[in-house]
XYZ file of C-alpha atoms in Angstrom:
316
model
C 111.044 125.344 125.399
C 108.251 126.940 127.449
C 107.599 127.491 131.119
C 103.855 127.067 130.613
C 101.894 124.777 132.952
C 98.574 124.971 131.172
C 97.383 124.993 127.580
C 94.065 126.711 127.057
C 92.262 125.870 123.813
C 89.388 127.848 122.199
C 87.812 128.028 118.800
C 86.126 131.003 117.150
C 84.335 132.133 114.010
C 83.090 135.713 113.438
C 82.704 136.631 117.114
C 85.351 139.208 117.536
C 83.832 141.018 120.586
C 83.404 137.790 122.442
C 86.838 136.424 121.713
C 88.352 139.720 122.807
C 86.594 139.416 126.165
C 87.853 135.809 126.518
C 91.484 136.809 125.837
C 91.343 139.790 128.199
C 89.800 137.687 131.006
C 92.522 135.023 130.634
C 95.203 137.633 130.835
C 93.573 139.310 133.830
C 92.624 136.228 135.812
C 95.375 133.680 135.187
C 98.623 133.989 137.031
C 100.198 130.642 136.306
C 102.231 130.333 133.095
C 99.961 129.420 130.257
C 99.555 129.353 126.480
C 96.194 130.355 124.996
C 95.524 128.730 121.585
C 92.686 130.168 119.611
C 91.760 128.505 116.340
C 89.957 130.620 113.844
C 87.774 129.027 111.125
C 88.018 131.911 108.656
C 86.417 134.886 110.322
C 85.608 138.017 108.277
C 84.524 140.348 111.112
C 87.919 141.605 112.260
C 88.711 138.551 114.482
C 91.824 137.664 112.474
C 93.186 141.225 112.620
C 92.534 141.327 116.378
C 94.238 137.954 116.988
C 97.208 139.061 114.936
C 97.498 142.171 117.092
C 97.617 140.201 120.411
C 99.723 137.294 119.202
C 102.615 136.518 121.549
C 104.339 133.649 123.363
C 101.200 133.467 125.620
C 98.511 134.027 122.937
C 98.978 131.829 119.885
C 96.353 132.137 117.075
C 95.923 129.297 114.689
C 94.343 130.374 111.411
C 92.651 127.258 110.089
C 90.529 129.153 107.559
C 87.643 126.680 107.428
C 84.954 125.133 109.627
C 86.185 121.767 110.859
C 83.619 121.178 113.632
C 84.428 121.829 117.310
C 85.695 118.336 118.040
C 88.218 118.280 115.192
C 89.374 121.910 115.750
C 90.039 121.189 119.464
C 91.641 117.804 118.906
C 94.121 119.172 116.385
C 95.568 121.291 119.218
C 95.071 118.860 122.067
C 97.304 116.287 120.482
C 100.249 118.615 120.022
C 100.404 120.556 123.336
C 103.228 119.689 125.664
C 102.095 121.339 128.971
C 101.181 119.136 131.961
C 97.527 120.353 131.871
C 95.049 121.353 129.184
C 91.554 122.893 129.241
C 88.965 123.811 126.691
C 86.861 127.004 126.818
C 84.531 128.711 124.331
C 84.897 132.055 122.734
C 81.808 133.296 124.560
C 83.385 132.582 127.984
C 84.913 134.979 130.442
C 87.286 133.611 133.129
C 86.506 134.810 136.586
C 87.650 134.251 140.216
C 91.155 133.152 139.129
C 89.337 129.993 138.035
C 92.066 128.401 135.861
C 94.658 128.803 138.613
C 92.387 127.077 141.121
C 91.713 124.135 138.711
C 95.419 123.586 138.176
C 95.972 123.514 141.912
C 93.253 120.974 142.321
C 94.818 118.637 139.764
C 98.329 119.101 141.182
C 97.148 118.126 144.643
C 94.861 115.225 143.709
C 96.397 112.744 141.236
C 93.259 110.546 141.183
C 91.266 113.409 139.628
C 91.119 113.215 135.818
C 88.929 116.169 135.106
C 87.985 119.409 136.846
C 84.704 120.874 135.727
C 85.072 124.657 135.440
C 81.859 125.805 137.066
C 79.848 127.928 134.588
C 77.233 130.582 135.165
C 75.081 131.794 132.301
C 74.924 135.623 131.974
C 72.448 135.555 129.097
C 69.548 133.316 128.076
C 66.944 131.270 129.906
C 69.197 129.985 132.700
C 70.612 133.209 134.125
C 68.824 132.697 137.417
C 70.610 129.363 138.030
C 73.681 129.529 140.248
C 75.548 127.399 137.742
C 74.730 125.135 134.826
C 75.352 121.475 134.235
C 72.877 118.632 133.928
C 72.791 114.964 134.788
C 72.799 112.633 131.796
C 70.218 109.806 131.330
C 72.824 107.336 132.716
C 73.435 109.502 135.845
C 76.645 111.352 134.916
C 76.913 115.022 135.947
C 78.215 116.528 132.770
C 81.133 119.001 132.543
C 80.463 121.924 130.145
C 84.061 123.336 130.258
C 86.856 121.468 131.868
C 90.532 120.919 132.600
C 92.453 117.663 132.469
C 96.034 116.361 132.818
C 97.251 116.317 129.222
C 98.059 112.514 129.549
C 94.401 111.902 130.442
C 93.117 113.856 127.453
C 95.372 111.837 125.163
C 94.422 108.540 126.840
C 90.735 109.050 125.938
C 91.527 110.436 122.476
C 90.175 113.973 123.096
C 86.728 114.818 121.881
C 84.687 112.314 119.883
C 84.501 113.558 116.284
C 81.418 111.392 115.892
C 79.569 114.114 117.817
C 81.288 116.925 115.887
C 79.875 119.993 117.653
C 77.004 119.268 120.069
C 77.442 116.780 122.919
C 81.209 116.603 122.866
C 81.422 117.756 126.482
C 79.125 115.107 128.059
C 80.817 112.403 125.944
C 84.309 113.457 127.151
C 83.055 113.498 130.772
C 81.856 109.867 130.415
C 85.113 108.740 128.824
C 87.271 110.228 131.604
C 84.978 108.724 134.282
C 84.972 105.272 132.658
C 88.735 105.452 132.336
C 88.777 105.188 136.116
C 89.623 108.848 136.892
C 87.542 110.997 139.169
C 85.658 114.011 137.869
C 84.988 117.013 140.111
C 83.577 120.568 139.908
C 85.247 123.710 141.190
C 83.361 124.985 144.156
C 83.424 128.568 142.841
C 82.067 129.795 139.552
C 85.034 130.063 137.249
C 83.371 131.053 133.982
C 80.704 133.502 132.917
C 78.951 132.370 129.809
C 77.557 134.854 127.257
C 76.044 132.522 124.697
C 73.683 133.968 122.162
C 70.629 131.885 122.829
C 68.119 131.217 120.068
C 64.906 131.454 122.005
C 62.414 131.835 119.149
C 61.236 128.279 118.455
C 60.282 129.180 114.974
C 63.689 130.570 114.023
C 66.121 128.635 111.862
C 68.824 128.903 114.528
C 66.577 127.303 117.134
C 65.549 124.491 114.783
C 69.227 123.836 113.921
C 70.096 123.679 117.660
C 67.239 121.314 118.352
C 68.364 119.016 115.548
C 71.881 118.943 117.032
C 70.331 118.231 120.477
C 68.292 115.304 119.145
C 71.261 113.871 117.294
C 73.430 114.104 120.464
C 70.889 112.208 122.499
C 70.627 109.413 119.955
C 74.430 109.017 119.781
C 74.882 109.193 123.510
C 72.195 106.591 124.022
C 73.762 104.273 121.423
C 77.269 104.625 122.958
C 76.422 104.469 126.657
C 73.083 102.836 127.296
C 74.772 99.464 127.771
C 76.548 100.822 130.846
C 73.344 102.088 132.426
C 73.113 99.256 134.922
C 70.515 99.492 137.705
C 71.807 100.855 140.968
C 70.045 100.352 144.312
C 72.059 103.199 145.833
C 71.117 105.571 143.005
C 67.409 104.747 143.546
C 67.746 105.386 147.305
C 69.424 108.759 146.719
C 66.602 109.859 144.456
C 64.016 108.771 147.046
C 65.925 110.647 149.693
C 65.855 113.823 147.645
C 62.089 113.469 147.086
C 61.674 112.982 150.858
C 63.762 116.049 151.612
C 61.733 118.224 149.224
C 58.510 117.033 150.851
C 59.598 117.314 154.453
C 62.059 120.224 154.444
C 60.772 122.620 151.801
C 58.808 124.652 154.363
C 61.966 125.273 156.303
C 64.577 125.628 153.528
C 64.450 127.035 150.022
C 65.211 124.024 147.929
C 64.608 125.545 144.483
C 67.332 124.902 141.901
C 67.843 128.616 141.368
C 68.308 129.487 145.033
C 71.641 131.125 145.901
C 71.065 130.749 149.640
C 73.433 128.059 151.088
C 72.173 125.330 153.411
C 75.086 124.168 155.572
C 77.551 125.727 153.093
C 76.131 124.003 150.045
C 73.501 125.303 147.559
C 70.251 123.376 146.939
C 71.537 122.659 143.406
C 74.611 120.967 144.962
C 72.456 118.633 146.990
C 70.180 117.934 143.970
C 73.240 117.033 141.830
C 74.607 114.837 144.610
C 71.384 112.855 144.795
C 70.574 112.725 141.072
C 74.096 111.819 139.866
C 74.755 108.104 139.983
C 78.497 108.321 140.765
C 78.558 111.038 143.456
C 78.596 109.749 146.994
C 75.681 110.726 149.217
C 78.035 112.298 151.817
C 79.999 114.360 149.240
C 78.685 117.727 150.650
C 80.266 116.812 154.021
C 83.460 115.242 152.680
C 84.291 118.165 150.426
C 83.060 120.981 152.708
C 86.522 122.601 153.170
C 87.885 121.797 149.712
C 88.166 123.914 146.586
C 86.219 121.227 144.665
C 83.106 119.201 145.231
C 80.552 116.973 143.392
C 83.196 114.309 143.058
C 82.202 111.442 140.677
C 83.882 108.039 141.002
C 83.164 105.113 138.717
C 83.604 101.814 140.424
C 82.092 99.435 137.871
C 83.560 97.500 134.928
C 85.673 99.736 132.774
C 84.305 99.706 129.162
C 86.589 99.879 126.214
C 87.221 103.482 125.162
C 87.103 102.350 121.591
C 83.402 101.383 122.142
C 82.429 104.908 123.100
C 83.572 107.137 120.293
C 87.392 107.197 120.212
C 88.091 109.923 117.713
C 91.250 108.067 116.747
C 88.984 105.686 114.824
C 87.217 108.378 112.903
C 88.276 109.979 109.590
């Protein structure tokens, strides 16, 4: 029997310094009762010894001993946790601003919300100037990079799609939760600092492998979701409104995506995401102005079958 409210799941392989920073940040920033599960794929750099040294009722290492792929490694834990809420993070993350506590409070107070996007800021790589990361998919969904869900919702959508294996599992899960009929929101504050080791040399093997994963993700995502990319008059109007705003207001306001200067309590990137994302209402910046969350996505169309969009329960 545990008093934990939240299960936190991370995977790691040979990144001891990074996973140590993650563990310490969870311990420092999280006040609600939690269990941190860390699955290790067979590290040889001291990670196993470190995890053994910090193992407790709160920090529970799982020594898998082999590479399963991110989706499978996370799913094996998702389907056995018994806390009301569950979230996934990466070993290169650092929790900040009591972010996990805030996300739990959002879910507790808003039963319609099925996923809270934990707002992420890159601290290394090409996007460090951006106030936070997260792009809009080709079918207009603002993707969640790291998120928290009620455990019942995670199980209802079958966790991560193992069809994607590693790359693209987050956008796919965002779409499944949204199409289930549950709202998806972002925390207003940055809750995670991201220290990913970016492969920026386009001739390097690491860069080529990442690009191959990127291309494969786009093909799978298109195959699974293009049929739900119905034309939307409102979406077209929002995009036109953003183009008009950039043309007419750019001399008065800094509308660049990397601007950290708020305009009526929202950043330019917030307005951009509101207008570019198909399922965020145009007045979201006003409706959520005094809330701990914003960028609320609501799907009001026909609910597709989860089995048609990569239910990992149908994969071997």
